[in-house]
Coordinates of C-alpha atoms and ligand atoms in Angstrom, one line a residue:
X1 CA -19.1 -4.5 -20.9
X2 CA -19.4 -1.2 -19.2
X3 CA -18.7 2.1 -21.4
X4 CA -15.9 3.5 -19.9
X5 CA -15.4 7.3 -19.6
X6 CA -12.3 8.0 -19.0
X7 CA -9.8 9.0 -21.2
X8 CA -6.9 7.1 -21.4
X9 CA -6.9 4.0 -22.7
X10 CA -4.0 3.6 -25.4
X11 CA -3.7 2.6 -28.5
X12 CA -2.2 2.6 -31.9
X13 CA 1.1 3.2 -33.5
X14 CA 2.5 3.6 -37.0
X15 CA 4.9 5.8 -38.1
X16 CA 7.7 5.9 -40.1
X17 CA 11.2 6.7 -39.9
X18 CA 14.3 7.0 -38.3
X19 CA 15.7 4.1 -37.4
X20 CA 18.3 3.2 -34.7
X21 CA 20.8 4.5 -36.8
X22 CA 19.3 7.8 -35.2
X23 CA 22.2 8.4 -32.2
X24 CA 20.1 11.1 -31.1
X25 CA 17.4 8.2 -30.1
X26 CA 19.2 7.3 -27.2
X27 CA 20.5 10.4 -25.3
X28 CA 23.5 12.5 -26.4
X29 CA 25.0 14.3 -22.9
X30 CA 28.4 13.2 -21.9
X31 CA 27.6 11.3 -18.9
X32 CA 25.3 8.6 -21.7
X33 CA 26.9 5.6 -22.5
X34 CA 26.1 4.4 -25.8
X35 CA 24.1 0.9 -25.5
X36 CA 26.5 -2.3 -25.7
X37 CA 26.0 -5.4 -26.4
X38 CA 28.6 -5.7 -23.1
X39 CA 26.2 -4.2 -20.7
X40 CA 23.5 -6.6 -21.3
X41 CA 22.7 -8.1 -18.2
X42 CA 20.0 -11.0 -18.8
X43 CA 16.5 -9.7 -18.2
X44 CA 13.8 -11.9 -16.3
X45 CA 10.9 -13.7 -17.7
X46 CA 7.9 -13.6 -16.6
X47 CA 7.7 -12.8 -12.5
X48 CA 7.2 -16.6 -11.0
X49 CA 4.3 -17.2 -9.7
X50 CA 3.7 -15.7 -6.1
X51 CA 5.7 -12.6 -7.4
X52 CA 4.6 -9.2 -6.4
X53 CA 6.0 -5.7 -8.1
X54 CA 5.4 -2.0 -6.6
X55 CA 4.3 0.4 -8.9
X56 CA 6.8 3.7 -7.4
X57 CA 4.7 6.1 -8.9
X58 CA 6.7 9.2 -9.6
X59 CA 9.7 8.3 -7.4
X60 CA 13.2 9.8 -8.7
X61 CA 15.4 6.9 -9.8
X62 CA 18.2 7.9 -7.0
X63 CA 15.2 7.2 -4.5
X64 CA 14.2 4.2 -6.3
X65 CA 17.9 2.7 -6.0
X66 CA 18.3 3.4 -2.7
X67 CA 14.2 1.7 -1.3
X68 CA 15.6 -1.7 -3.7
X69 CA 18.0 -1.9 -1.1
X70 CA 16.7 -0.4 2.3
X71 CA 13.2 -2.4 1.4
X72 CA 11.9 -3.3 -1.5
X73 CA 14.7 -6.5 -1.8
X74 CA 15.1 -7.3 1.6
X75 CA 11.3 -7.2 1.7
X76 CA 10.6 -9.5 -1.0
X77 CA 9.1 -7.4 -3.5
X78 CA 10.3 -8.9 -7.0
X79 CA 9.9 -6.0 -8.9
X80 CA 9.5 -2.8 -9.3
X81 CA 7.1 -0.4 -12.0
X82 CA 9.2 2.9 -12.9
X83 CA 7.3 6.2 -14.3
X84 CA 8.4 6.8 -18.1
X85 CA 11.8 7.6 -18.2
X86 CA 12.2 9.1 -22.0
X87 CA 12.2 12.7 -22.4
X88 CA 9.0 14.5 -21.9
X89 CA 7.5 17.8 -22.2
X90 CA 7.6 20.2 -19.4
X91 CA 4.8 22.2 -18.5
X92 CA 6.1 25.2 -16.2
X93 CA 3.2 27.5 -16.4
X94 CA 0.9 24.3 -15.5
X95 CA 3.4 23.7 -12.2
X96 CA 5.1 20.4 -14.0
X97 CA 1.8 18.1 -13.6
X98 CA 2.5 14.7 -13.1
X99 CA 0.8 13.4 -16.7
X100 CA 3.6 15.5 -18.5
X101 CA 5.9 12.3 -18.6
X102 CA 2.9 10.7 -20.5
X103 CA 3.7 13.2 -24.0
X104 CA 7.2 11.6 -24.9
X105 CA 9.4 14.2 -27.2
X106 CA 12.4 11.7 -27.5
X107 CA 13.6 8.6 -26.4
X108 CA 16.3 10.3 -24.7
X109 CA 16.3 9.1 -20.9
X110 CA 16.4 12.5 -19.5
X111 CA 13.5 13.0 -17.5
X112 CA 12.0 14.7 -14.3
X113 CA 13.5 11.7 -12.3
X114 CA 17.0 12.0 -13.7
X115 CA 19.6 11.3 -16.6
X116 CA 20.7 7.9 -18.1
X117 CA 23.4 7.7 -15.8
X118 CA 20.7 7.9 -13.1
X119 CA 18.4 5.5 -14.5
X120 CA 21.4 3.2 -15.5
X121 CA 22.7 3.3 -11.8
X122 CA 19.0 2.6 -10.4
X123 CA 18.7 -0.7 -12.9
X124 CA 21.8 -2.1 -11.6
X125 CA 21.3 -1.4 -7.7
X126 CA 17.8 -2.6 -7.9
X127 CA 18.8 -5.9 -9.9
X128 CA 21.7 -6.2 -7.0
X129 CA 18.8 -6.7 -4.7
X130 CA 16.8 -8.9 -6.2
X131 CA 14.6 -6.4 -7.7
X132 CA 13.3 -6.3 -11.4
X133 CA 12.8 -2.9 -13.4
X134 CA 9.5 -2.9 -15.4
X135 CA 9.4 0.7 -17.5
X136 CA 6.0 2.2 -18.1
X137 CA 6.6 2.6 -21.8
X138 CA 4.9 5.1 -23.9
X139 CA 4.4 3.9 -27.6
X140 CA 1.3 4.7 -28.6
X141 CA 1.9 8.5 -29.3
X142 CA 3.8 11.4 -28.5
X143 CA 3.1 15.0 -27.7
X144 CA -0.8 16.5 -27.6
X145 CA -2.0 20.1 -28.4
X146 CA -2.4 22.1 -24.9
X147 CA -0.6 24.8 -23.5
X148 CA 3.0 24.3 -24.7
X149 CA 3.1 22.9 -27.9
X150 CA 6.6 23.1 -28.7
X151 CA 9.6 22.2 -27.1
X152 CA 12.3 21.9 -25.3
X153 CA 11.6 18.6 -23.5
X154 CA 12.8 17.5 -20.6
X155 CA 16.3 16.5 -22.2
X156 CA 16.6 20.1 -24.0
X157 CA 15.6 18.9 -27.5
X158 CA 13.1 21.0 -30.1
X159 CA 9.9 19.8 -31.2
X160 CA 6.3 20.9 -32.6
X161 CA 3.5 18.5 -32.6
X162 CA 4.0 15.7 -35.2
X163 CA 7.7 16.8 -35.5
X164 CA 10.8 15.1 -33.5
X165 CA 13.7 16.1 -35.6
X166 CA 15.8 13.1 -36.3
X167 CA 13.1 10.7 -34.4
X168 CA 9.8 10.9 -36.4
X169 CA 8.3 13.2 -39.0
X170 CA 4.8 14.5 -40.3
X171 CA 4.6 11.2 -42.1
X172 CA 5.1 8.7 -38.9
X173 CA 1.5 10.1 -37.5
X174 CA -1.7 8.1 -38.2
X175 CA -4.0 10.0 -40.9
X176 CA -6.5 10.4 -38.5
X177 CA -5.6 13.9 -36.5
X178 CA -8.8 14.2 -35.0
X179 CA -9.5 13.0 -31.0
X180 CA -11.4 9.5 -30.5
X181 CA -15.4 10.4 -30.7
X182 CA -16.6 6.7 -31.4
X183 CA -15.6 4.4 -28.2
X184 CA -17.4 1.3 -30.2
X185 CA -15.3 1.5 -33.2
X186 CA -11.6 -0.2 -32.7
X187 CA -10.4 1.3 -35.6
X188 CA -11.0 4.7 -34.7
X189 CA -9.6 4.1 -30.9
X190 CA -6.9 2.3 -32.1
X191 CA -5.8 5.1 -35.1
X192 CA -7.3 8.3 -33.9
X193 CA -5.7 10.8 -31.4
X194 CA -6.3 9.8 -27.7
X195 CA -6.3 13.0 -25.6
X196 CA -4.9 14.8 -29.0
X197 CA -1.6 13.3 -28.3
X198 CA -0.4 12.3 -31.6
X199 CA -1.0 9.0 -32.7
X200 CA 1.8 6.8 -34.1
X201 CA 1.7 4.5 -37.1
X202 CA 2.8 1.6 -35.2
X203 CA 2.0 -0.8 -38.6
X204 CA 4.6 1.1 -40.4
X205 CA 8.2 -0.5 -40.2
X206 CA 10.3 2.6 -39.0
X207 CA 8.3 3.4 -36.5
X208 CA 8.5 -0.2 -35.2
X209 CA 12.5 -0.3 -35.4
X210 CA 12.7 3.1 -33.5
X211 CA 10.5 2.1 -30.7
X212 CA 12.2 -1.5 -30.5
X213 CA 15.5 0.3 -30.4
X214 CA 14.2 2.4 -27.4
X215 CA 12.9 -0.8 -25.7
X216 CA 16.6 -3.0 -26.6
X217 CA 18.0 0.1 -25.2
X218 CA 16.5 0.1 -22.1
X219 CA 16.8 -4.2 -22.1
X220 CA 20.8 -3.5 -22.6
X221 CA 20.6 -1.0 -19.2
X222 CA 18.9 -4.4 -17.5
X223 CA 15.4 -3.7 -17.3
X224 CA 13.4 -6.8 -17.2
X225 CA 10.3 -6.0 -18.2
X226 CA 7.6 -2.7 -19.5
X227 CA 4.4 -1.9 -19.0
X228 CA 2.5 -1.0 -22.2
X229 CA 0.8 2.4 -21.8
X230 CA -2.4 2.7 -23.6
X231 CA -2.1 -0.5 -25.0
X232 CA -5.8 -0.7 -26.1
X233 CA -4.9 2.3 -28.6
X234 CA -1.9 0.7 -30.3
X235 CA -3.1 -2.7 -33.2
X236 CA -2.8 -5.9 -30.8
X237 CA -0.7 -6.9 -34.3
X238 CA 1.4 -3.8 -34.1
X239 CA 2.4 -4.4 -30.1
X240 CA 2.8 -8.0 -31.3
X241 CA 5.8 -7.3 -33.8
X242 CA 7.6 -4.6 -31.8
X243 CA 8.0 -7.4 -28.3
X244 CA 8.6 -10.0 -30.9
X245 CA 11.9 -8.3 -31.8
X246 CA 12.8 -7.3 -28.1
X247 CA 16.0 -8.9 -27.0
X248 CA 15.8 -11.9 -24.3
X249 CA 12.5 -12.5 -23.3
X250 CA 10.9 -9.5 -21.1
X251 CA 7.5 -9.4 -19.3
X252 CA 5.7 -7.4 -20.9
X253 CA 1.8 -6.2 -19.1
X254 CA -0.3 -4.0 -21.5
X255 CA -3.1 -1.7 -20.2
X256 CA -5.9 -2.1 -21.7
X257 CA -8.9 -0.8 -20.2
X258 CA -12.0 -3.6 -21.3
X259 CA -15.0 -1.7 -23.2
X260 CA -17.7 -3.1 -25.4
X261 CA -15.1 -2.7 -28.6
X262 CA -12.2 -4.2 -27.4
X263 CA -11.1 -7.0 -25.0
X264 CA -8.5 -7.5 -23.4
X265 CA -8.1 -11.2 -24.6
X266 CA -7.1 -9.4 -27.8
X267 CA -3.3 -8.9 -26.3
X268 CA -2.9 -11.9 -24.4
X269 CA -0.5 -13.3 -27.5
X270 CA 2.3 -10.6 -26.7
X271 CA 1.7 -10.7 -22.8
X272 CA -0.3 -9.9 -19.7
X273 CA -2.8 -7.3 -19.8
X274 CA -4.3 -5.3 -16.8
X275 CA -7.5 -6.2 -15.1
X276 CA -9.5 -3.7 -14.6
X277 CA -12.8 -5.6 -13.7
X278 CA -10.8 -6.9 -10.9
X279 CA -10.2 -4.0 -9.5
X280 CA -13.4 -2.5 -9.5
X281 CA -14.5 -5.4 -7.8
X282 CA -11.9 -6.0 -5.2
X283 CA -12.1 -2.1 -4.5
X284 CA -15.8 -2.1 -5.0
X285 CA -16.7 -4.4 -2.5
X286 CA -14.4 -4.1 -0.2
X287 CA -15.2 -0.4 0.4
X288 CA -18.7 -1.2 1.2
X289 CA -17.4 -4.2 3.4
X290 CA -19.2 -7.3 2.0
X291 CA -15.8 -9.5 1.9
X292 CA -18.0 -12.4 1.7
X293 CA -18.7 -11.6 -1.9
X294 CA -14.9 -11.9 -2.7
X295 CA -15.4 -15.7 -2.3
X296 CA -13.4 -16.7 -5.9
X297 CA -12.6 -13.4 -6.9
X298 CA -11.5 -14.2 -10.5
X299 CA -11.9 -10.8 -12.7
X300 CA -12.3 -10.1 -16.2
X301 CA -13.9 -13.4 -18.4
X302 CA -11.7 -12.5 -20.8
X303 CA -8.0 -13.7 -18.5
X304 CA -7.0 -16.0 -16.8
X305 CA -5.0 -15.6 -13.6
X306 CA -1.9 -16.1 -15.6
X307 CA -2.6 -13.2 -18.2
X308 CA -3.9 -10.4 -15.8
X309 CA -2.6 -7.7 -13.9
X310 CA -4.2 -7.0 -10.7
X311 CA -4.1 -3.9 -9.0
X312 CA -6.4 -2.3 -6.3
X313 CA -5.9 0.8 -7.9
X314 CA -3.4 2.8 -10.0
X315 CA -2.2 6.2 -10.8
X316 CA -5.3 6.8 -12.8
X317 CA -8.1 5.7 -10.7
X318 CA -7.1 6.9 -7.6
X319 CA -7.4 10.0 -9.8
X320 CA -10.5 9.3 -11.6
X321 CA -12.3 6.5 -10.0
X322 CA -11.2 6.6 -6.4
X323 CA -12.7 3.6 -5.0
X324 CA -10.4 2.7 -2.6
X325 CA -6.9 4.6 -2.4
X326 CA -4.4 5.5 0.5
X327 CA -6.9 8.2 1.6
X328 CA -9.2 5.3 3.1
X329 CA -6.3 4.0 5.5
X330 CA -7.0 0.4 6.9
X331 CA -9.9 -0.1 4.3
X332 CA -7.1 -0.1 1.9
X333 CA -4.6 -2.1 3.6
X334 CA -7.5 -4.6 3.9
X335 CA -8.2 -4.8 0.1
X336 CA -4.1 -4.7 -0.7
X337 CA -3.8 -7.2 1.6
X338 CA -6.7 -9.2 0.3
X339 CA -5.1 -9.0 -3.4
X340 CA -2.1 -10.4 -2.0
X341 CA -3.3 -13.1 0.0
X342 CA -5.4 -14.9 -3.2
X343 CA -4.3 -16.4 -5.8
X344 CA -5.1 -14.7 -8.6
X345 CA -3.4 -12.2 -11.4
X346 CA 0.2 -11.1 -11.1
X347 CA 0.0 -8.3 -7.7
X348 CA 0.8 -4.5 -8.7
X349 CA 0.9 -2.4 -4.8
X350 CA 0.5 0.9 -5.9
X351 CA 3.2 3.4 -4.2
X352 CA 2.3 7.0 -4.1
X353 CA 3.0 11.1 -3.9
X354 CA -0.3 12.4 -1.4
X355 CA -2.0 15.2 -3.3
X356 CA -5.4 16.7 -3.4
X357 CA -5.1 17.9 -6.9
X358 CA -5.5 15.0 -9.2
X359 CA -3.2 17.2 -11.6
X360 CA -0.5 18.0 -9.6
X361 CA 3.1 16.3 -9.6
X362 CA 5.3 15.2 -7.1
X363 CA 7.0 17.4 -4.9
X364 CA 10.0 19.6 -6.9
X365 CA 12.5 21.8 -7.3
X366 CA 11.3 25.2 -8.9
X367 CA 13.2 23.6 -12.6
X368 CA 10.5 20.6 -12.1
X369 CA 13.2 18.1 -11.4
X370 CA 11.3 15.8 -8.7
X371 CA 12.7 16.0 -5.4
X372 CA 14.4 13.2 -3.7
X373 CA 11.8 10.6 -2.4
X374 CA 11.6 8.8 0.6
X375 CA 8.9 7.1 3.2
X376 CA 9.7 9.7 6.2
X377 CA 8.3 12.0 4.5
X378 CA 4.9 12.6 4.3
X379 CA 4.7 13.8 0.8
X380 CA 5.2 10.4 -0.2
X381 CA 2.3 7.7 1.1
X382 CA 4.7 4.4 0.6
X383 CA 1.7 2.2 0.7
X384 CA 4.2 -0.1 -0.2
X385 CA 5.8 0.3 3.5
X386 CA 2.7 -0.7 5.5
X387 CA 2.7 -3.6 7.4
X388 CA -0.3 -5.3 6.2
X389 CA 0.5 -5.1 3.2
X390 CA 5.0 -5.7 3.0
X391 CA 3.9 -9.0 5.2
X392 CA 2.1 -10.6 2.8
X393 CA 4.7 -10.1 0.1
X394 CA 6.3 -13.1 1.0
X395 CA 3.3 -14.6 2.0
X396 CA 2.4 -14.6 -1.4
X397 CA 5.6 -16.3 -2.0
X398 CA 5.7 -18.9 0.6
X399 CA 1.9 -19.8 -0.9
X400 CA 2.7 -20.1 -4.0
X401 CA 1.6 -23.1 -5.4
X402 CA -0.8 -23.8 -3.3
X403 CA -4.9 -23.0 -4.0
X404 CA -7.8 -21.6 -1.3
X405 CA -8.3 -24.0 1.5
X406 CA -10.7 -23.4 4.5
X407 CA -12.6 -20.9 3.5
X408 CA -14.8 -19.1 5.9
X409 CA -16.9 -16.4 5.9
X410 CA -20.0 -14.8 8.2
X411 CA -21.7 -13.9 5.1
X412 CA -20.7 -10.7 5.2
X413 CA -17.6 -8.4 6.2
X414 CA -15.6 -11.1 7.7
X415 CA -13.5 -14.0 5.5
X416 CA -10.4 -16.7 6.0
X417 CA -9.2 -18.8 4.3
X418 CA -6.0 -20.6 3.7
X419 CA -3.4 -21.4 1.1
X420 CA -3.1 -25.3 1.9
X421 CA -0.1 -26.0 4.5
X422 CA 1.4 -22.5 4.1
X423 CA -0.7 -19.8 4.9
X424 CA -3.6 -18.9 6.4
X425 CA -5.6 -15.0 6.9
X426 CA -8.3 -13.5 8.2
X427 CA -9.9 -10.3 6.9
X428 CA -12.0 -8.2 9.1
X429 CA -14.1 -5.2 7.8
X430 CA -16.9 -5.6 10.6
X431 CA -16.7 -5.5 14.1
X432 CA -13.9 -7.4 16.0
X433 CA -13.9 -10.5 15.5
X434 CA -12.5 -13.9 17.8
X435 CA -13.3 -17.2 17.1
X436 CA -11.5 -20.4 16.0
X437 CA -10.7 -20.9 12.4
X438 CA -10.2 -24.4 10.8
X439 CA -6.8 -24.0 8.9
X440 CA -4.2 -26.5 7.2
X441 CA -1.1 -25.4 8.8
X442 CA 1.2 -27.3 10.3
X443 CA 1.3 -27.2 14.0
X444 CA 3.1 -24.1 15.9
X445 CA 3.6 -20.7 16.6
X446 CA 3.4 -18.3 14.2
X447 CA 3.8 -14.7 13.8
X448 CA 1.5 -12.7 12.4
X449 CA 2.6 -10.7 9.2
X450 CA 0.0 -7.9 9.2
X451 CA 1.0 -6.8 12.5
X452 CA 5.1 -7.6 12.4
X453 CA 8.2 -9.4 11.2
X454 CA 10.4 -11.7 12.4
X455 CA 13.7 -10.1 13.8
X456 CA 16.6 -11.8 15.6
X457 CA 13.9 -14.8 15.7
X458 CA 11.3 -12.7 17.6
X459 CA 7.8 -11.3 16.0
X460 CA 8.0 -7.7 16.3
X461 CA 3.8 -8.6 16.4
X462 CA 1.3 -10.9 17.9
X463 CA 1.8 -14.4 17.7
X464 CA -0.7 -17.4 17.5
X465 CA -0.6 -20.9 17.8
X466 CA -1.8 -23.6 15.7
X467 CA -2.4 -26.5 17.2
X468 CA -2.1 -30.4 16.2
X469 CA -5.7 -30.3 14.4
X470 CA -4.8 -27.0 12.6
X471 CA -7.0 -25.4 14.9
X472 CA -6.4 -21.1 15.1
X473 CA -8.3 -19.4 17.8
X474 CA -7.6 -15.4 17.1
X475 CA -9.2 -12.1 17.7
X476 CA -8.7 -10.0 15.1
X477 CA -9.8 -6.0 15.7
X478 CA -12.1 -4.4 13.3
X479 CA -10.4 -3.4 9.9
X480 CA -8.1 -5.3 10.1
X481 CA -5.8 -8.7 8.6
X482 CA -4.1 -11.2 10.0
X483 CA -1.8 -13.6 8.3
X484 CA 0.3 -16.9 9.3
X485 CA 2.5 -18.7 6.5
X486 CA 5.4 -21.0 7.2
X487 CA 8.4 -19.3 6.8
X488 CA 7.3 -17.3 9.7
X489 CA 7.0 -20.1 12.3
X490 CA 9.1 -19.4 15.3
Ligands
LM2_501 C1 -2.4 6.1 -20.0 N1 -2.7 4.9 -20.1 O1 -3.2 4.3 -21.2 C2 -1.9 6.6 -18.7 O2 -2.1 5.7 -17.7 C3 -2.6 7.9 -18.5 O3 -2.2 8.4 -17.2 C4 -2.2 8.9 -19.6 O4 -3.0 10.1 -19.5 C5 -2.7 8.3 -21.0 N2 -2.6 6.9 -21.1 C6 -1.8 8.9 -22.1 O5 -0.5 8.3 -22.0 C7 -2.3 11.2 -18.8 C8 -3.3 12.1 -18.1 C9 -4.0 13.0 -19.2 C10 -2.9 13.7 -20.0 C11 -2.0 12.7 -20.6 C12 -1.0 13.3 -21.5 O6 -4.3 11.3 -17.4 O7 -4.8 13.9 -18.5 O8 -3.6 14.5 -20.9 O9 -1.4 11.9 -19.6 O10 -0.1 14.2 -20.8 C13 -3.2 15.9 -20.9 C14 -4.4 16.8 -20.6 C15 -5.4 16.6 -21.8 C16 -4.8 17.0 -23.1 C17 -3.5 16.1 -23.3 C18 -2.8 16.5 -24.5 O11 -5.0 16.4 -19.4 O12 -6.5 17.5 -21.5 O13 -5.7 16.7 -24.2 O14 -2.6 16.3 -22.2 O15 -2.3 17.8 -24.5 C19 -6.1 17.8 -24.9
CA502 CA1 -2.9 4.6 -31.7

C-alpha cells in the first residue's frame, strides 16, 4: 500500500488512572446533570443497511438540533457525525482553528459548540426525528506542544501537557514522548506521539475505565454510536476492550488510514473502519470523468462492504488531499451522488464551513464559541442540502437490498445502472446525454430525485416514464444525475 503523508492517523492509548469515580470527568457547571441510569435511552446498532449519516462538520449542537428536524429527519438521513464534544484547548492567538477540538483537556462536554445541556438537548431532538448521534471521539491522546501549552480548556479547567488534574497523570502517557519517525513500525505509530499530542496508555486498566466512562456517559445522553479518531494509533486490542465494555451495543467506525504497516482489517473485530482507498478512487476518478471505471467500485481489499466507511471526502482531505470537495460544485454532487446510489460501505455526506484557510475554524464569536449554523448562510456549504445528493438518501433506502442491475456505460464519462425493481440512475460527466436505458422498474412515472421531491403528490422536478418493458428514454445535461426509485412513483 501507498505511504501516506499525512499526519493524522490515530493510534494508541494506555494510561493510568482516575477512574469514574472522578466527578470532574463528566462536567461540573450547574446546568450538568449527572449521568443516570434513568436517562438511558436505548442506542441503535449498527445503521441498517441503505442507511446514510451526515458528517455536520463543525456545526453548534443548537444548529444541529434544529437541521434533525427542519431536514436531516424528514429527509431521511439516519444519522448524524458530531465534532468532539469534550473539552478542548482554545487557541486565541491562533484565531480558535478548527483542529483545536482534536487536543481533548477533559471529558467535560463543554466545548466550542456548547455545554452539556446543549449537547444533551441536541441528542434528544435529533433522536425525536429519527436521527442517530455518532460522536467523533478522541481517545488516542490529549493535548500536544504548540503555542498554548497550558490551560484553561474550553470548560475553564487547568492543565500542562501530560497533566489533567483529577483525569490522567505523568504516568497515564505512553513512554515514548517523542513524535512518530518510522511509518513502517506499528509499534512506534501505535505508542509514540502523533502530531506531539500526548499519547495515552490505552493497555493500562485506568485509562480504559476513564475513557469507557466518557463513552457510557455520552451512551446515557442517547448517542448511538462514535467515530474512533486516529484509530490506527490506538492497539486494535486496546480499542477492542474499551467498546467491549460500552453499554448497549453502539456503532462504532474507526479511522484508520491504510499504510504498508497497518491494515485496516486489523479493527474490523470492534467495528467498521473508514475506507480510504475508496475514496481516493471514487474522488479520483470521478474528477477526471472516466465513470466507466467505477464499474464495481468495491475499495480497500482489506473490507468488505459491511465493515467500511465510505466517504467522498472528509474534514481532512478536503484539507489535505482535495480531490474532490464542495469547491468543485456539480463534479461533486456527481461523485456524492454516485456513493449513494451503489451499494457499497456505510455512506458518510460530508457537511461543511467554506474556508480558504485549511486552518481556520468556523465562523465565531470573538470568545471562539462557534456561531449559530444554518444553510442560508453562505459560511456554511450544507452539501448535505443539495438536491442531488438529499434525493438519493432515500434512494439508498428504498434500494436497499437489492444489487446493480443494468449497467451501462459509454466507456467513458457516462454510467447507469439500476438497483433491481427500485431504482434506477444515470451519471453524466460528459456531454449531455439522451438515449434509452434498459432498467428493471416497474412501469410508471417517476420523479426524478436529483432534480426534485415529491410534494402534495407533485415532483417539484422532471419526471419520466417507464414503460411496460422497463424501457427509460431521458436526457440527462452534462454533469449531472438522474435518479428513479419507487417510493417516488406518482
Ligand atoms: C485525526 N484523525 O485521526 C483527525 O481526523 C485529525 O483532524 C486530527 O488532526 C488528528 N487525528 C489528531 O486528532 C488535527 C489537525 C492537526 C492538529 C491536530 C491537533 O489536522 O493539524 O495538529 O488536529 O489539534 C495541531 C498542529 C500540529 C501540532 C499539534 C499538536 O497542526 O502542528 O503538532 O496540533 O500541538 C506539533
Ligand atoms: Ca497511541
Amino acid at each position: 500500500m501507498k505511504h501516506r503523508t499525512i499526519l493524522w492517523p490515530v493510534s494508541g492509548l494506555l494510561a493510568a488512572t482516575v477512574l469514574a469515580a472522578t466527578p470532574l470527568a463528566y462536567g461540573t457547571s450547574s446546568t450538568d446533570t449527572p449521568p443516570t441510569a434513568s436517562s438511558v435511552s436505548s442506542p441503535s446498532t449498527a445503521p441498517t443497511e441503505g442507511a446514510v449519516m451526515a458528517h455536520m462538520f463543525q456545526w453548534p449542537w443548537d444548529s444541529v438540533a434544529r437541521e434533525c428536524t427542519d431536514f436531516l429527519g424528514p429527509n431521511g438521513y439516519d444519522g448524524v457525525q458530531v465534532s468532539p464534544p469534550q473539552e478542548h484547548v482554545v487557541l486565541q492567538g491562533e484565531g480558535f482553528p478548527w483542529w483545536q477540538d482534536y487536543q481533548p483537556v477533559s471529558y467535560q462536554l463543554d466545548s466550542r459548540r456548547g455545554d452539556r445541556s446543549d449537547f444533551s438537548e441536541m441528542v434528544a431532538t435529533c433522536n425525536e426525528a429519527g436521527v442517530d448521534i455518532y460522536v467523533d471521539a478522541v481517545l488516542n491522546h490529549m493535548t500536544g506542544s504548540g503555542s498554548v501549552e497550558s490551560g484553561p480548556g474550553s470548560a475553564g479547567s487547568e492543565f500542562e501537557k501530560y497533566s489533567y488534574p483529577g483525569i490522567y497523570e505523568n504516568s497515564d502517557f505512553s513512554e515514548c514522548r517523542a513524535d512518530i519517525s518510522n511509518w513502517d513500525d506499528p509499534d512506534e505509530i501505535r505508542n509514540c506521539e502523533l502530531l506531539s499530542l500526548a499519547d495515552l496508555r490505552t493497555g493500562e486498566e485506568g485509562v480504559r475505565s476513564t475513557l469507557t466512562g466518557y463513552l457510557n456517559d455520552l451512551i446515557d445522553l442517547g448517542v448511538a454510536g462514535f467515530r474512533i479518531d486516529a484509530a490506527k494509533h490506538v492497539p486494535p486490542q486496546d480499542l477492542e476492550a474499551i467498546v467491549s465494555r460500552l453499554d448497549g451495543d453502539p456503532y462504532v467506525f474507526q479511522e484508520v488510514i491504510e499504510d504498508s504497516a497497518i491494515s485496516p482489517a486489523e479493527y474490523t473485530g470492534t467495528g467498521e473502519a473508514t475506507d480510504f482507498a475508496y475514496s481516493e478512487e471514487l474522488s479520483g476518478t470521478v474528477r477526471d470523468g472516466s465513470l466507466a471505471q467505477l464499474k464495481g467500485i468495491n475499495g480497500t481489499e482489506a473490507l468488505n462492504s459491511d465493515q467500511a466507511t465510505v466517504f467522498v471526502d472528509n474534514h481532512d482531505t478536503q484539507r489535505n488531499d482535495p480531490t474532490l470537495t464542495y469547491k468543485d460544485g456539480d463534479p461533486y454532487n456527481v461523485a456524492t451522488a454516485f456513493m449513494l446510489a451503489h451499494p457499497y460501505g456505510t455512506p458518510k455526506v460530508m457537511s461543511s464551513f467554506d474556508f480558504e484557510d485549511p486552518e481556520s475554524g468556523p465562523p465565531a464569536a470573538s470568545n471562539g464559541m462557534t456561531s449559530p449554523a444554518n444553510c442560508e448562510d453562505e459560511d456554511w456549504v450544507c452539501e448535505h442540502r443539495q438536491q442531488p445528493v438529499a434525493g438519493m438518501v432515500e434512494f439508498r433506502s428504498v434500494a436497499a437490498g437489492s444489487g446493480v442491475t443494468d449497467w451501462w456505460d459509454n466507456g467513458n464519462d457516462q454510467v447507469a445502472f439500476g438497483r433491481g425493481e427500485n431504482g434506477f440512475a444515470v451519471f453524466n460527466r460528459g456531454a449531455d446525454l439522451s438515449r434509452t436505458f434498459q432498467t428493471s422498474l416497474p412501469e410508471g412515472t417517476y420523479c426524478d430525485v436529483a432534480s426534485g421531491s415529491v410534494v402534495d403528490g407533485r415532483c417539484t422536478g422532471e419526471t419520466y416514464e417507464i414503460d411496460t418493458g422497463g424501457v427509460l428514454s431521458a436526457s440527462v445535461a452534462s454533469d449531472s444525475v438522474l435518479g428513479l426509485h419507487v417510493g417516488t412513483r406518482l
